[in-house]
CSV table of C-alpha atoms in Angstrom, one decimal:
chain,number,residue,atom,x,y,z
A,1,MET,CA,4.4,-49.2,-12.4
A,2,LEU,CA,1.9,-46.2,-13.3
A,3,LYS,CA,0.6,-45.9,-9.7
A,4,LYS,CA,4.4,-45.8,-8.3
A,5,PHE,CA,5.7,-43.0,-10.8
A,6,ALA,CA,2.3,-41.2,-9.9
A,7,VAL,CA,3.0,-41.3,-6.1
A,8,SER,CA,6.8,-40.4,-6.6
A,9,PHE,CA,5.8,-37.4,-9.0
A,10,LEU,CA,3.1,-36.3,-6.5
A,11,THR,CA,5.6,-36.8,-3.5
A,12,VAL,CA,8.2,-34.7,-5.2
A,13,ALA,CA,5.8,-31.9,-6.4
A,14,PHE,CA,4.5,-31.7,-2.9
A,15,LEU,CA,8.0,-31.3,-1.6
A,16,ALA,CA,9.1,-28.7,-4.3
A,17,LEU,CA,6.0,-26.2,-3.6
A,18,SER,CA,6.3,-26.7,0.3
A,19,ALA,CA,9.9,-26.0,-0.1
A,20,ALA,CA,9.1,-22.9,-2.0
A,21,THR,CA,6.6,-21.4,0.5
A,22,SER,CA,8.8,-22.2,3.3
A,23,LEU,CA,12.0,-20.3,1.6
A,24,ALA,CA,9.5,-17.1,1.1
A,25,ALA,CA,8.8,-16.5,4.7
A,26,PRO,CA,9.6,-13.1,5.5
A,27,ASP,CA,12.4,-12.3,7.8
A,28,PRO,CA,11.1,-10.9,11.2
A,29,ALA,CA,13.8,-8.2,11.7
A,30,LYS,CA,13.2,-6.7,8.5
A,31,LEU,CA,9.6,-6.6,9.2
A,32,ASP,CA,10.2,-4.8,12.4
A,33,GLU,CA,12.7,-2.5,10.3
A,34,LEU,CA,9.7,-1.7,7.7
A,35,LYS,CA,7.1,-1.6,10.7
A,36,ALA,CA,9.4,1.1,12.3
A,37,LEU,CA,9.7,3.3,8.6
A,38,ASN,CA,6.0,3.1,8.3
A,39,GLN,CA,5.4,4.5,11.6
A,40,GLN,CA,7.7,7.5,10.9
A,41,MET,CA,6.0,7.6,7.5
A,42,PHE,CA,2.5,8.0,8.9
A,43,THR,CA,3.7,10.4,11.7
A,44,LEU,CA,5.3,12.6,8.8
A,45,LYS,CA,2.1,12.7,6.8
A,46,LYS,CA,-0.1,13.9,9.7
A,47,GLN,CA,2.9,16.7,10.3
A,48,MET,CA,2.4,17.5,6.8
A,49,VAL,CA,-1.4,17.9,7.1
A,50,ASP,CA,-0.8,20.0,10.4
A,51,LYS,CA,1.6,22.4,8.3
A,52,GLN,CA,-1.0,22.5,5.4
A,53,LEU,CA,-4.0,23.5,7.9
A,54,ASP,CA,-1.4,26.1,9.5
A,55,ALA,CA,-0.8,27.5,6.1
A,56,GLY,CA,-4.6,27.8,5.4
A,57,LEU,CA,-4.3,25.5,2.4
A,58,LEU,CA,-6.9,22.9,4.0
A,59,ASP,CA,-9.7,23.5,6.4
A,60,GLN,CA,-10.2,22.0,9.8
A,61,GLU,CA,-12.8,19.7,8.5
A,62,LYS,CA,-10.8,18.6,5.8
A,63,ALA,CA,-7.8,18.0,7.7
A,64,THR,CA,-9.7,15.8,10.1
A,65,LYS,CA,-11.0,13.6,7.2
A,66,ILE,CA,-7.4,13.3,5.8
A,67,LYS,CA,-5.9,12.3,9.5
A,68,THR,CA,-8.7,9.9,10.1
A,69,PHE,CA,-8.0,8.4,6.8
A,70,ILE,CA,-4.5,8.2,7.5
A,71,GLU,CA,-5.0,6.6,10.7
A,72,GLU,CA,-7.3,3.7,9.2
A,73,ARG,CA,-4.6,3.3,6.7
A,74,GLN,CA,-1.7,2.8,9.6
A,75,LYS,CA,-4.3,0.5,11.8
A,76,GLN,CA,-4.6,-2.0,8.7
A,77,MET,CA,-0.8,-1.9,8.2
A,78,GLU,CA,-0.3,-2.8,11.7
A,79,ALA,CA,-2.8,-5.6,11.3
A,80,ASP,CA,-1.0,-6.9,8.4
A,81,PHE,CA,2.4,-6.7,10.2
A,82,ALA,CA,0.6,-8.6,13.0
A,83,LYS,CA,-0.2,-11.6,10.4
A,84,GLY,CA,3.4,-11.3,9.1
A,85,GLN,CA,2.4,-9.6,5.6
A,86,TYR,CA,3.4,-6.5,4.3
A,87,THR,CA,1.2,-4.5,1.9
A,88,GLY,CA,3.1,-1.9,0.8
A,89,PHE,CA,1.2,1.2,-0.6
A,90,GLY,CA,-2.3,1.2,-1.5
A,91,LYS,CA,-4.7,-1.7,-1.0
A,92,LYS,CA,-3.5,-3.3,-4.5
A,93,GLN,CA,-6.9,-3.0,-6.0
A,94,GLY,CA,-5.6,-1.4,-9.5
A,95,GLN,CA,-7.9,1.4,-9.1
A,96,GLY,CA,-6.0,3.9,-11.0
A,97,PHE,CA,-7.2,6.1,-13.8
A,98,ASN,CA,-9.7,4.7,-16.3
A,99,LYS,CA,-9.5,1.5,-14.5
A,100,GLY,CA,-12.7,1.9,-12.4
A,101,CYS,CA,-11.8,4.9,-10.0
A,102,LYS,CA,-14.6,7.3,-9.1
A,103,ARG,CA,-12.6,10.3,-10.5
A,104,GLN,CA,-11.5,10.3,-14.3
A,105,ALA,CA,-8.2,12.0,-15.6
A,106,PRO,CA,-9.1,15.1,-16.9
A,107,ASP,CA,-8.4,14.9,-20.9
A,108,THR,CA,-6.6,18.2,-21.1
A,109,PRO,CA,-5.0,19.9,-18.0
A,110,LYS,CA,-6.8,23.1,-16.9
A,111,THR,CA,-4.6,26.1,-17.2
A,112,SER,CA,-5.1,29.5,-17.7
A,113,PRO,CA,-3.2,31.6,-20.1
A,114,SER,CA,-0.1,33.1,-18.8
A,115,PRO,CA,0.8,36.8,-19.5
A,116,SER,CA,3.2,36.2,-21.9
A,117,ASN,CA,1.0,34.1,-24.1
A,118,THR,CA,-1.4,37.2,-24.9
């Protein structure tokens, strides 16, 4: 009797878990829409870097480095889409301020005194 109960319980558990994963499958049409929106986003980011370069806010070396990073991220997103995954923004590493990132948040903002305060 105990064996039948154990087998029945495991069968029901297996079916329940497999049904949940099949219901969570992404919709291909929605993934295509997200892919198109991400393509637009990366194109706009590259245009913003070009405008910052034209305005003199960035030098050529920094602009090239930023655009290379954008292109690498775009390739990673396309590879994820090919696998049917969507990672969203960032790499989900949790590397925010005070969580192991290389650059630490400043304790106080560095501002210059305004003429009205002197």
